[in-house]
DNA sequence: CTTTTTGCAAAGCGTTTGCATTGAA
DNA sequence: TTCAATGCAAACGCTTTGCAAAAAG
């Protein structure tokens, strides 16, 4: 079994596309290039701006759809967040969340071990932590049943 | 010093409003009532629907603005989330996030202790955890400087 | 009477959709 | 030649803004 030692990033990208029957278009190559070089967790429009320098005709839409496609085939991740409308919580106590990635439900839970988590020393120096919380994401019981 | 033992929720609400020079309007009372009774971390439009039964003329806008006001005076919390556009992350390894609540920046960090967090027994039974992550929110160094 | 608050309407931002055209395989 | 990908435009969902009218203190 051949190892992937000397695969370049672009070769791995092409391989992933082939695995998923995605065509290798110049746009996809450019978007991939922009995103793997990015820092700071770019949003689609930042990638759009970068790619547009090489492909002035590219549409925002293609960039956005391509990024979503890439996340589906495991080339990048979407930063998990509770999307949709802002939610309010009358529970003022510190608590943690279960997040069902299927139905979007957020379930509170309390856990003293999690409350006691220590902030790493090197982070204390560069960031003032006001709140600590743990998010466990996955599939809730109800969504399991209906699958 | 008198303790708040027998304050009802509505009295505490009125007190908080007075502390912050907010007028006690029937709309605010109704919105407060709906939100403290809520479960499931409602979004503004769910509260809107509930309050509209009593106040058919209320606008979505009032509900939304009132909820934001309430979060500012500590009556409820906004479920912290990375708002704005969806962000992409080319870093596929498990990692955790610092989230600056002032500028919105997301900074990755790695921490083996956090990776090793155990999922509580009672949660394992009702939820399939696919991903664990810790979010430390607060103020980043740059935002500290400019304050 | 003064100052907030409300309701409304429009604008804004990001996302999603449908469709005709283009281009990779 | 075929089918997927692209570019465009419109629609959509949620949030924010400005302003005149109404209401609280």
Short mmCIF file of C-alpha atoms (C1' of nucleotides) in Angstrom, two decimals:
data_model
loop_
_atom_site.label_atom_id
_atom_site.label_comp_id
_atom_site.label_asym_id
_atom_site.label_seq_id
_atom_site.Cartn_x
_atom_site.Cartn_y
_atom_site.Cartn_z
CA UNK A 1 0.00 0.00 0.00
CA UNK A 2 1.48 3.26 -1.19
CA UNK A 3 1.67 6.01 1.40
CA UNK A 4 0.78 9.62 0.62
CA UNK A 5 4.07 11.03 1.82
CA UNK A 6 4.85 13.26 -1.08
CA UNK A 7 1.46 14.31 -2.20
CA UNK A 8 1.18 18.02 -2.54
CA UNK A 9 -1.90 19.77 -1.30
CA UNK A 10 -3.20 20.24 -4.79
CA UNK A 11 -2.75 16.60 -5.66
CA UNK A 12 -4.65 15.62 -2.59
CA UNK A 13 -7.36 18.04 -3.57
CA UNK A 14 -7.62 16.54 -7.03
CA UNK A 15 -7.76 13.09 -5.57
CA UNK A 16 -10.55 14.05 -3.22
CA UNK A 17 -12.52 15.51 -6.09
CA UNK A 18 -12.13 12.38 -8.14
CA UNK A 19 -13.20 10.26 -5.21
CA UNK A 20 -16.43 12.22 -5.12
CA UNK A 21 -16.94 12.60 -8.86
CA UNK A 22 -16.40 16.31 -8.79
CA UNK A 23 -14.96 17.94 -11.84
CA UNK A 24 -11.68 19.76 -11.54
CA UNK A 25 -12.46 23.27 -12.68
CA UNK A 26 -10.09 26.21 -12.62
CA UNK A 27 -12.45 27.95 -10.24
CA UNK A 28 -12.33 25.08 -7.79
CA UNK A 29 -8.56 24.99 -7.96
CA UNK A 30 -8.36 28.68 -7.24
CA UNK A 31 -10.86 28.52 -4.40
CA UNK A 32 -9.04 25.61 -2.89
CA UNK A 33 -5.77 27.47 -3.15
CA UNK A 34 -7.17 30.54 -1.46
CA UNK A 35 -8.73 28.63 1.35
CA UNK A 36 -5.79 26.44 2.30
CA UNK A 37 -3.57 29.48 2.46
CA UNK A 38 -6.00 31.43 4.58
CA UNK A 39 -5.68 32.25 8.22
CA UNK A 40 -8.42 33.82 10.30
CA UNK A 41 -11.28 31.55 9.27
CA UNK A 42 -12.45 33.46 6.26
CA UNK A 43 -16.06 33.90 5.28
CA UNK A 44 -17.11 33.22 1.70
CA UNK A 45 -16.87 36.84 0.62
CA UNK A 46 -13.23 37.07 1.68
CA UNK A 47 -12.38 34.06 -0.43
CA UNK A 48 -14.44 35.60 -3.19
CA UNK A 49 -12.33 38.77 -3.15
CA UNK A 50 -9.10 36.80 -3.33
CA UNK A 51 -10.23 34.52 -6.13
CA UNK A 52 -11.74 37.39 -8.06
CA UNK A 53 -8.26 38.82 -8.62
CA UNK A 54 -7.41 35.84 -10.80
CA UNK A 55 -10.92 35.23 -12.12
CA UNK A 56 -12.66 38.58 -12.45
CA UNK A 57 -15.76 36.90 -13.81
CA UNK A 58 -16.32 34.47 -11.00
CA UNK A 59 -19.56 34.88 -9.12
CA UNK A 60 -19.89 35.03 -5.40
CA UNK A 61 -22.26 32.22 -5.77
CA UNK A 62 -19.80 29.81 -7.21
CA UNK A 63 -17.42 30.56 -4.38
CA UNK A 64 -20.04 30.03 -1.77
CA UNK A 65 -21.37 26.84 -3.27
CA UNK A 66 -17.90 25.50 -3.81
CA UNK A 67 -16.95 26.12 -0.21
CA UNK A 68 -20.01 24.24 0.93
CA UNK A 69 -19.13 21.42 -1.41
CA UNK A 70 -15.60 21.32 -0.05
CA UNK A 71 -16.91 21.05 3.46
CA UNK A 72 -19.00 18.08 2.44
CA UNK A 73 -16.07 16.17 1.03
CA UNK A 74 -13.85 16.99 3.98
CA UNK A 75 -11.47 19.53 2.45
CA UNK A 76 -12.39 22.11 5.02
CA UNK A 77 -14.69 22.56 7.95
CA UNK A 78 -17.46 25.00 8.58
CA UNK A 79 -16.93 26.62 11.92
CA UNK A 80 -19.76 25.20 13.87
CA UNK A 81 -22.11 27.75 15.11
CA UNK A 82 -25.77 27.97 15.93
CA UNK A 83 -26.97 29.34 12.66
CA UNK A 84 -30.31 30.89 11.95
CA UNK A 85 -31.98 33.38 14.20
CA UNK A 86 -30.38 34.58 17.39
CA UNK A 87 -31.63 32.65 20.39
CA UNK A 88 -32.32 33.88 23.89
CA UNK A 89 -31.84 32.05 27.12
CA UNK A 90 -33.54 32.95 30.39
CA UNK A 91 -31.17 30.65 32.27
CA UNK A 92 -28.46 32.93 33.62
CA UNK A 93 -26.40 30.24 35.31
CA UNK A 94 -23.28 28.96 33.72
CA UNK A 95 -24.05 25.91 31.67
CA UNK A 96 -22.96 23.96 28.65
CA UNK A 97 -24.65 22.93 25.47
CA UNK A 98 -25.48 19.90 23.45
CA UNK A 99 -26.02 20.88 19.86
CA UNK A 100 -27.81 18.54 17.50
CA UNK A 101 -26.30 19.08 14.09
CA UNK A 102 -29.31 17.47 12.47
CA UNK A 103 -32.26 19.41 13.87
CA UNK A 104 -30.36 22.35 15.34
CA UNK A 105 -31.76 21.87 18.82
CA UNK A 106 -29.74 23.21 21.73
CA UNK A 107 -29.97 21.36 25.02
CA UNK A 108 -28.53 22.77 28.23
CA UNK A 109 -26.64 20.72 30.69
CA UNK A 110 -24.73 21.37 33.86
CA UNK A 111 -21.42 19.82 34.68
CA UNK A 112 -19.15 20.83 37.48
CA UNK A 113 -16.08 19.34 35.93
CA UNK A 114 -16.59 21.47 32.88
CA UNK A 115 -17.19 24.55 35.01
CA UNK A 116 -13.84 23.96 36.66
CA UNK A 117 -11.88 23.80 33.40
CA UNK A 118 -8.67 25.72 33.69
CA UNK A 119 -7.64 28.30 31.17
CA UNK A 120 -4.19 27.39 29.82
CA UNK A 121 -1.40 29.63 31.06
CA UNK A 122 -0.32 30.80 27.61
CA UNK A 123 -3.85 31.90 26.83
CA UNK A 124 -4.29 33.82 30.03
CA UNK A 125 -1.49 36.06 28.84
CA UNK A 126 -3.05 37.03 25.56
CA UNK A 127 -6.76 36.89 26.16
CA UNK A 128 -9.12 37.89 28.95
CA UNK A 129 -11.49 34.99 29.37
CA UNK A 130 -14.94 36.03 30.54
CA UNK A 131 -16.79 32.82 29.86
CA UNK A 132 -15.94 29.16 29.44
CA UNK A 133 -18.24 26.70 27.88
CA UNK A 134 -18.18 23.31 26.32
CA UNK A 135 -20.21 22.44 23.29
CA UNK A 136 -20.84 18.82 22.52
CA UNK A 137 -22.23 18.46 19.08
CA UNK A 138 -23.77 15.38 17.58
CA UNK A 139 -27.13 13.74 17.13
CA UNK A 140 -29.97 13.87 19.62
CA UNK A 141 -32.15 10.93 20.55
CA UNK A 142 -35.13 12.03 18.47
CA UNK A 143 -33.04 12.47 15.34
CA UNK A 144 -31.56 9.03 15.85
CA UNK A 145 -35.00 7.49 15.85
CA UNK A 146 -36.12 9.11 12.65
CA UNK A 147 -33.09 8.02 10.70
CA UNK B 1 -30.09 44.79 54.62
CA UNK B 2 -33.28 43.22 53.33
CA UNK B 3 -32.91 40.02 51.36
CA UNK B 4 -34.83 39.32 48.17
CA UNK B 5 -36.34 36.10 49.41
CA UNK B 6 -39.91 36.74 48.46
CA UNK B 7 -39.50 38.83 45.38
CA UNK B 8 -41.52 37.46 42.55
CA UNK B 9 -40.00 37.31 39.12
CA UNK B 10 -42.04 40.24 37.95
CA UNK B 11 -41.00 42.38 40.88
CA UNK B 12 -37.38 41.65 40.15
CA UNK B 13 -37.99 42.53 36.55
CA UNK B 14 -39.52 45.86 37.50
CA UNK B 15 -36.65 46.57 39.80
CA UNK B 16 -34.11 45.86 37.10
CA UNK B 17 -35.92 48.17 34.72
CA UNK B 18 -35.93 50.97 37.26
CA UNK B 19 -32.25 50.46 37.92
CA UNK B 20 -31.63 51.06 34.26
CA UNK B 21 -34.19 53.80 33.72
CA UNK B 22 -36.32 51.68 31.48
CA UNK B 23 -40.01 52.33 31.43
CA UNK B 24 -42.35 49.55 32.45
CA UNK B 25 -44.59 49.04 29.46
CA UNK B 26 -47.22 46.33 29.10
CA UNK B 27 -45.30 45.01 26.10
CA UNK B 28 -42.16 44.61 28.15
CA UNK B 29 -44.06 42.85 30.91
CA UNK B 30 -45.56 40.43 28.42
CA UNK B 31 -42.26 39.77 26.70
CA UNK B 32 -40.58 39.19 30.00
CA UNK B 33 -43.33 36.81 31.01
CA UNK B 34 -43.03 34.82 27.81
CA UNK B 35 -39.29 34.56 27.98
CA UNK B 36 -38.93 33.45 31.58
CA UNK B 37 -41.46 30.72 31.00
CA UNK B 38 -39.78 29.52 27.86
CA UNK B 39 -37.80 26.40 27.40
CA UNK B 40 -35.80 25.54 24.28
CA UNK B 41 -33.97 28.82 23.90
CA UNK B 42 -36.52 30.64 21.80
CA UNK B 43 -35.67 32.96 18.95
CA UNK B 44 -37.33 36.35 18.77
CA UNK B 45 -40.10 35.22 16.47
CA UNK B 46 -41.22 32.49 18.85
CA UNK B 47 -41.57 35.04 21.63
CA UNK B 48 -43.32 37.28 19.14
CA UNK B 49 -45.94 34.63 18.42
CA UNK B 50 -46.64 34.07 22.09
CA UNK B 51 -46.89 37.74 22.97
CA UNK B 52 -49.00 38.48 19.94
CA UNK B 53 -51.81 36.42 21.42
CA UNK B 54 -52.23 38.98 24.16
CA UNK B 55 -51.15 42.01 22.14
CA UNK B 56 -52.26 41.47 18.56
CA UNK B 57 -50.84 44.84 17.58
CA UNK B 58 -47.33 44.30 18.82
CA UNK B 59 -44.66 44.41 16.16
CA UNK B 60 -41.91 41.88 15.72
CA UNK B 61 -39.58 44.72 16.03
CA UNK B 62 -40.57 45.67 19.50
CA UNK B 63 -40.10 42.09 20.61
CA UNK B 64 -36.71 41.85 19.04
CA UNK B 65 -35.48 45.16 20.39
CA UNK B 66 -36.87 44.42 23.81
CA UNK B 67 -35.10 41.08 23.96
CA UNK B 68 -31.83 42.76 23.08
CA UNK B 69 -32.47 45.34 25.76
CA UNK B 70 -33.17 42.61 28.29
CA UNK B 71 -29.91 40.92 27.47
CA UNK B 72 -28.10 44.18 28.11
CA UNK B 73 -29.54 44.59 31.57
CA UNK B 74 -28.97 40.98 32.49
CA UNK B 75 -32.50 39.61 32.42
CA UNK B 76 -31.57 37.01 29.88
CA UNK B 77 -28.62 35.88 27.85
CA UNK B 78 -28.09 35.68 24.15
CA UNK B 79 -26.82 32.25 23.27
CA UNK B 80 -23.34 33.01 22.20
CA UNK B 81 -22.69 32.14 18.67
CA UNK B 82 -20.42 33.33 15.93
CA UNK B 83 -22.84 35.61 14.23
CA UNK B 84 -22.53 37.08 10.77
CA UNK B 85 -21.43 35.15 7.76
CA UNK B 86 -20.56 31.49 7.93
CA UNK B 87 -16.84 30.95 8.33
CA UNK B 88 -14.67 28.25 6.86
CA UNK B 89 -11.66 26.62 8.40
CA UNK B 90 -9.00 24.71 6.48
CA UNK B 91 -7.66 23.30 9.74
CA UNK B 92 -9.18 19.84 10.00
CA UNK B 93 -7.61 18.87 13.28
CA UNK B 94 -9.59 19.02 16.45
CA UNK B 95 -9.09 22.35 18.13
CA UNK B 96 -10.74 24.86 20.37
CA UNK B 97 -11.64 28.48 20.00
CA UNK B 98 -11.09 31.81 21.62
CA UNK B 99 -13.87 34.14 20.64
CA UNK B 100 -13.48 37.87 21.10
CA UNK B 101 -16.91 39.23 21.89
CA UNK B 102 -15.77 42.71 20.95
CA UNK B 103 -14.35 42.28 17.45
CA UNK B 104 -15.74 38.83 16.67
CA UNK B 105 -12.35 37.34 15.91
CA UNK B 106 -11.97 33.60 16.31
CA UNK B 107 -8.57 32.30 17.34
CA UNK B 108 -7.72 28.62 17.27
CA UNK B 109 -5.83 26.90 20.00
CA UNK B 110 -4.85 23.37 20.78
CA UNK B 111 -5.06 21.83 24.21
CA UNK B 112 -4.69 18.19 25.01
CA UNK B 113 -6.50 18.45 28.30
CA UNK B 114 -9.50 19.82 26.53
CA UNK B 115 -9.31 17.11 23.88
CA UNK B 116 -9.46 14.52 26.62
CA UNK B 117 -12.63 15.88 28.21
CA UNK B 118 -14.96 13.08 29.12
CA UNK B 119 -18.57 13.08 28.09
CA UNK B 120 -20.72 12.71 31.21
CA UNK B 121 -22.35 9.31 31.59
CA UNK B 122 -25.93 10.64 31.62
CA UNK B 123 -25.34 12.45 28.37
CA UNK B 124 -23.84 9.45 26.61
CA UNK B 125 -27.20 7.79 27.04
CA UNK B 126 -29.26 10.42 25.35
CA UNK B 127 -26.98 11.98 22.80
CA UNK B 128 -24.39 10.76 20.33
CA UNK B 129 -21.44 13.07 20.69
CA UNK B 130 -19.48 13.53 17.50
CA UNK B 131 -17.41 16.52 18.46
CA UNK B 132 -16.24 18.16 21.65
CA UNK B 133 -14.97 21.65 21.80
CA UNK B 134 -14.35 24.37 24.29
CA UNK B 135 -15.07 27.98 23.56
CA UNK B 136 -13.44 30.59 25.70
CA UNK B 137 -15.02 33.94 25.06
CA UNK B 138 -13.74 37.27 26.18
CA UNK B 139 -11.61 40.13 24.99
CA UNK B 140 -8.54 39.76 22.81
CA UNK B 141 -5.32 41.67 23.30
CA UNK B 142 -5.92 44.13 20.48
CA UNK B 143 -9.36 45.04 21.75
CA UNK B 144 -7.94 45.59 25.20
CA UNK B 145 -5.49 48.10 23.86
CA UNK B 146 -8.03 50.14 21.98
CA UNK B 147 -10.33 50.51 24.97
"C1'" DC C 1 -44.38 68.02 29.64
"C1'" DT C 2 -40.38 65.37 28.47
"C1'" DT C 3 -38.26 61.43 27.02
"C1'" DT C 4 -38.75 56.66 25.81
"C1'" DT C 5 -40.86 53.36 23.49
"C1'" DT C 6 -43.59 51.63 19.95
"C1'" DG C 7 -45.07 50.23 15.26
"C1'" DC C 8 -44.14 50.49 10.63
"C1'" DA C 9 -41.65 50.36 6.54
"C1'" DA C 10 -37.51 50.13 4.12
"C1'" DA C 11 -32.94 48.76 3.70
"C1'" DG C 12 -29.26 45.70 4.62
"C1'" DC C 13 -26.69 41.43 4.80
"C1'" DG C 14 -25.94 36.74 4.03
"C1'" DT C 15 -27.90 32.58 2.04
"C1'" DT C 16 -30.47 29.86 -1.07
"C1'" DT C 17 -32.84 28.75 -5.35
"C1'" DG C 18 -33.96 28.15 -10.35
"C1'" DC C 19 -32.45 28.36 -14.77
"C1'" DA C 20 -30.02 29.02 -19.06
"C1'" DT C 21 -25.24 28.77 -20.54
"C1'" DT C 22 -20.72 26.93 -20.31
"C1'" DG C 23 -17.19 23.65 -19.97
"C1'" DA C 24 -14.91 19.24 -18.06
"C1'" DA C 25 -14.56 14.58 -18.98
"C1'" DT D 1 -21.78 14.29 -26.29
"C1'" DT D 2 -23.28 14.28 -21.64
"C1'" DC D 3 -23.85 15.85 -17.30
"C1'" DA D 4 -22.11 18.73 -13.81
"C1'" DA D 5 -20.62 23.38 -12.76
"C1'" DT D 6 -21.02 28.18 -13.48
"C1'" DG D 7 -22.95 32.90 -13.52
"C1'" DC D 8 -26.83 35.55 -12.92
"C1'" DA D 9 -30.85 37.22 -10.87
"C1'" DA D 10 -34.45 36.87 -7.84
"C1'" DA D 11 -36.24 35.37 -3.50
"C1'" DC D 12 -35.71 34.54 1.13
"C1'" DG D 13 -34.82 34.89 6.22
"C1'" DC D 14 -33.19 37.50 9.80
"C1'" DT D 15 -31.51 41.92 11.53
"C1'" DT D 16 -31.07 46.77 11.69
"C1'" DT D 17 -32.37 51.54 10.91
"C1'" DG D 18 -35.05 55.93 10.75
"C1'" DC D 19 -38.96 58.22 11.87
"C1'" DA D 20 -43.55 59.78 13.27
"C1'" DA D 21 -47.04 58.65 16.66
"C1'" DA D 22 -48.11 57.00 21.20
"C1'" DA D 23 -47.39 56.26 25.96
"C1'" DA D 24 -44.78 56.19 30.48
"C1'" DG D 25 -43.10 58.79 34.17
#
